[in-house]
Amino acid sequence: MVTALMPQDKNRRIIQAITEYGKNLLGFIRRRVNNDADAEDILQDVWYQLSAVVNSEPVEQTGAWLYKVARNKIIDKHKKKSEVLLDDMAADDDEEDLPDFKALLLTTSTTPETEYLRNLFWEQLFLALDELPQEQRDVFIWQELEDIPFNEIAERTGEKVQTLVSRKRYAVLHLRKRLGQLYKEITQY
């Protein structure tokens, strides 16, 4: 027999989740977005979604669910914030067999399959970015996903433009390797 939660039980669960996960979840989000305002907006969206779900069904693994929702909200934020600039990941004349992610991501078709592939790409991109040293990850995100010029990044960080270009190059090489395998797997179907 399934019993419905009383409103006070639902509120207690939400308050418990905020108390238990709030600080760490905000830190998780802050490391993946450009500023605190975006992080707080995303966290607010996560809490709102939790309240909506708790009202309709129980959440069994609250922590895992919260981090999954947060990651999805971060991905959505990056998708909305800027158009993807993947020119550095496109094949050079002397390099063959590199992925053509533009064809996958910028297609106008919105079938369940293309949406799945887009979400899979973004998920794998952020996993691969998490493998990079912080400096390389930051430069790649700022330059490619947020379209911030190297000169502006240099002013922010106090680093030389050439140093930033080098860091981005290392990030691109890593991402080519990691996402190239994903591309091969996707196109084999």
Short mmCIF file of C-alpha atoms in Angstrom, two decimals:
data_model
loop_
_atom_site.label_atom_id
_atom_site.label_comp_id
_atom_site.label_asym_id
_atom_site.label_seq_id
_atom_site.Cartn_x
_atom_site.Cartn_y
_atom_site.Cartn_z
CA MET A 1 0.00 0.00 0.00
CA VAL A 2 1.43 3.36 -1.04
CA THR A 3 0.81 6.20 1.32
CA ALA A 4 0.91 9.81 0.26
CA LEU A 5 3.33 12.09 2.03
CA MET A 6 1.81 14.81 4.12
CA PRO A 7 2.85 18.37 3.16
CA GLN A 8 4.95 18.72 6.31
CA ASP A 9 6.82 15.47 5.44
CA LYS A 10 7.55 16.80 1.94
CA ASN A 11 8.81 20.09 3.33
CA ARG A 12 10.94 18.25 5.87
CA ARG A 13 12.54 16.18 3.08
CA ILE A 14 13.31 19.29 1.03
CA ILE A 15 14.79 21.10 4.03
CA GLN A 16 16.83 18.02 4.91
CA ALA A 17 18.19 17.83 1.33
CA ILE A 18 19.09 21.54 1.35
CA THR A 19 20.83 21.19 4.70
CA GLU A 20 22.63 18.00 3.76
CA TYR A 21 23.68 18.80 0.17
CA GLY A 22 23.34 22.57 -0.29
CA LYS A 23 26.90 23.73 0.36
CA ASN A 24 28.63 20.92 -1.57
CA LEU A 25 26.18 21.13 -4.44
CA LEU A 26 26.76 24.88 -4.79
CA GLY A 27 30.52 24.24 -4.83
CA PHE A 28 30.06 21.58 -7.51
CA ILE A 29 28.07 24.01 -9.66
CA ARG A 30 30.44 26.97 -9.07
CA ARG A 31 33.38 24.99 -10.41
CA ARG A 32 31.52 24.46 -13.68
CA VAL A 33 30.05 27.89 -14.41
CA ASN A 34 31.49 31.34 -15.03
CA ASN A 35 30.12 33.29 -12.07
CA ASP A 36 28.36 33.01 -8.73
CA ALA A 37 25.08 34.42 -10.05
CA ASP A 38 24.81 31.61 -12.61
CA ALA A 39 25.70 29.04 -9.94
CA GLU A 40 23.01 30.35 -7.61
CA ASP A 41 20.43 30.39 -10.43
CA ILE A 42 21.22 26.79 -11.29
CA LEU A 43 21.05 25.75 -7.64
CA GLN A 44 17.68 27.47 -7.32
CA ASP A 45 16.46 25.52 -10.38
CA VAL A 46 17.67 22.28 -8.78
CA TRP A 47 15.76 23.00 -5.55
CA TYR A 48 12.66 23.93 -7.54
CA GLN A 49 12.84 20.67 -9.48
CA LEU A 50 13.34 18.73 -6.25
CA SER A 51 10.25 20.31 -4.74
CA ALA A 52 8.22 19.42 -7.82
CA VAL A 53 9.43 15.81 -7.81
CA VAL A 54 9.00 15.30 -4.05
CA ASN A 55 5.41 16.44 -4.45
CA SER A 56 4.73 13.78 -7.07
CA GLU A 57 7.01 10.84 -6.19
CA PRO A 58 9.69 9.89 -3.66
CA VAL A 59 13.36 10.35 -4.55
CA GLU A 60 15.30 7.29 -3.40
CA GLN A 61 18.92 8.42 -3.82
CA THR A 62 18.62 12.12 -3.16
CA GLY A 63 22.32 13.00 -3.48
CA ALA A 64 22.80 11.23 -6.80
CA TRP A 65 19.57 12.71 -8.11
CA LEU A 66 20.57 16.26 -7.09
CA TYR A 67 23.99 16.05 -8.75
CA LYS A 68 22.48 14.59 -11.93
CA VAL A 69 19.94 17.42 -12.11
CA ALA A 70 22.68 19.99 -11.41
CA ARG A 71 24.89 18.58 -14.18
CA ASN A 72 21.96 18.69 -16.62
CA LYS A 73 21.16 22.29 -15.64
CA ILE A 74 24.82 23.27 -16.16
CA ILE A 75 24.80 21.65 -19.59
CA ASP A 76 21.56 23.46 -20.46
CA LYS A 77 23.07 26.77 -19.29
CA HIS A 78 26.12 26.31 -21.50
CA LYS A 79 23.94 25.35 -24.46
CA LYS A 80 21.78 28.45 -24.07
CA LYS A 81 24.59 30.85 -23.21
CA SER A 82 26.64 30.49 -26.34
CA GLU A 83 26.81 28.85 -29.67
CA VAL A 84 29.37 26.09 -29.70
CA LEU A 85 32.64 27.06 -31.37
CA LEU A 86 34.23 23.79 -32.38
CA ASP A 87 36.54 25.06 -35.13
CA ASP A 88 39.61 23.96 -33.18
CA MET A 89 38.25 20.45 -32.98
CA ALA A 90 37.60 20.19 -36.72
CA ALA A 91 40.10 18.28 -38.81
CA ASP A 92 43.14 20.10 -40.16
CA ASP A 93 44.25 19.31 -43.70
CA ASP A 94 46.93 16.91 -42.49
CA GLU A 95 44.76 15.18 -39.89
CA GLU A 96 42.29 12.56 -40.99
CA ASP A 97 39.64 10.66 -39.06
CA LEU A 98 38.90 13.47 -36.63
CA PRO A 99 35.30 13.93 -35.56
CA ASP A 100 32.90 16.29 -37.29
CA PHE A 101 30.87 17.24 -34.25
CA LYS A 102 29.36 20.25 -36.00
CA ALA A 103 27.37 17.90 -38.22
CA LEU A 104 26.02 16.12 -35.14
CA LEU A 105 25.39 19.15 -32.95
CA LEU A 106 24.27 21.80 -35.36
CA THR A 107 21.79 19.71 -37.28
CA THR A 108 18.33 21.26 -37.35
CA SER A 109 16.60 17.95 -36.85
CA THR A 110 15.26 17.40 -33.34
CA THR A 111 14.48 13.72 -33.29
CA PRO A 112 14.81 11.73 -30.08
CA GLU A 113 18.01 10.25 -31.50
CA THR A 114 19.64 13.63 -32.23
CA GLU A 115 18.62 14.93 -28.80
CA TYR A 116 20.11 11.81 -27.20
CA LEU A 117 23.35 12.26 -29.16
CA ARG A 118 23.58 15.94 -28.24
CA ASN A 119 23.05 15.17 -24.57
CA LEU A 120 25.57 12.33 -24.75
CA PHE A 121 28.12 14.64 -26.37
CA TRP A 122 27.67 17.36 -23.73
CA GLU A 123 27.88 14.83 -20.92
CA GLN A 124 31.07 13.31 -22.34
CA LEU A 125 32.53 16.75 -23.06
CA PHE A 126 32.13 17.79 -19.43
CA LEU A 127 33.51 14.48 -18.19
CA ALA A 128 36.55 14.94 -20.46
CA LEU A 129 36.91 18.55 -19.31
CA ASP A 130 36.90 17.37 -15.69
CA GLU A 131 39.98 15.26 -16.50
CA LEU A 132 42.00 18.34 -17.49
CA PRO A 133 44.08 20.50 -15.17
CA GLN A 134 42.01 23.46 -13.94
CA GLU A 135 43.96 26.05 -16.01
CA GLN A 136 43.44 24.15 -19.28
CA ARG A 137 39.77 23.50 -18.53
CA ASP A 138 39.10 27.15 -17.69
CA VAL A 139 40.78 28.48 -20.84
CA PHE A 140 38.89 26.02 -23.05
CA ILE A 141 35.52 26.81 -21.48
CA TRP A 142 36.06 30.57 -21.56
CA GLN A 143 37.36 30.59 -25.11
CA GLU A 144 35.20 27.95 -26.78
CA LEU A 145 31.96 27.76 -24.83
CA GLU A 146 31.68 31.35 -23.62
CA ASP A 147 33.43 32.94 -26.63
CA ILE A 148 35.71 35.16 -24.52
CA PRO A 149 38.73 36.44 -26.48
CA PHE A 150 42.23 35.46 -25.35
CA ASN A 151 43.08 39.11 -24.60
CA GLU A 152 40.22 39.36 -22.13
CA ILE A 153 41.16 36.05 -20.50
CA ALA A 154 44.75 37.29 -20.21
CA GLU A 155 43.51 40.43 -18.42
CA ARG A 156 41.39 38.34 -16.04
CA THR A 157 44.09 35.83 -15.17
CA GLY A 158 47.29 37.85 -15.52
CA GLU A 159 48.70 35.18 -17.84
CA LYS A 160 50.33 35.83 -21.23
CA VAL A 161 48.16 35.21 -24.28
CA GLN A 162 50.67 32.68 -25.60
CA THR A 163 50.44 30.71 -22.34
CA LEU A 164 46.66 30.65 -22.65
CA VAL A 165 46.86 29.53 -26.30
CA SER A 166 49.19 26.72 -25.25
CA ARG A 167 46.86 25.61 -22.46
CA LYS A 168 43.91 25.59 -24.82
CA ARG A 169 45.92 23.56 -27.34
CA TYR A 170 46.62 20.88 -24.72
CA ALA A 171 42.92 20.84 -23.82
CA VAL A 172 41.92 20.48 -27.47
CA LEU A 173 44.35 17.61 -27.99
CA HIS A 174 42.90 15.81 -24.97
CA LEU A 175 39.33 16.43 -26.09
CA ARG A 176 40.07 15.26 -29.62
CA LYS A 177 41.38 12.01 -28.26
CA ARG A 178 38.50 11.46 -25.82
CA LEU A 179 35.68 12.63 -28.06
CA GLY A 180 37.13 10.99 -31.16
CA GLN A 181 36.35 7.62 -29.58
CA LEU A 182 32.79 8.76 -28.84
CA TYR A 183 32.39 9.92 -32.44
CA LYS A 184 33.53 6.51 -33.73
CA GLU A 185 31.06 4.76 -31.43
CA ILE A 186 28.19 7.00 -32.50
CA THR A 187 28.83 6.66 -36.22
CA GLN A 188 29.10 2.87 -36.08
CA TYR A 189 25.37 2.53 -35.48
#
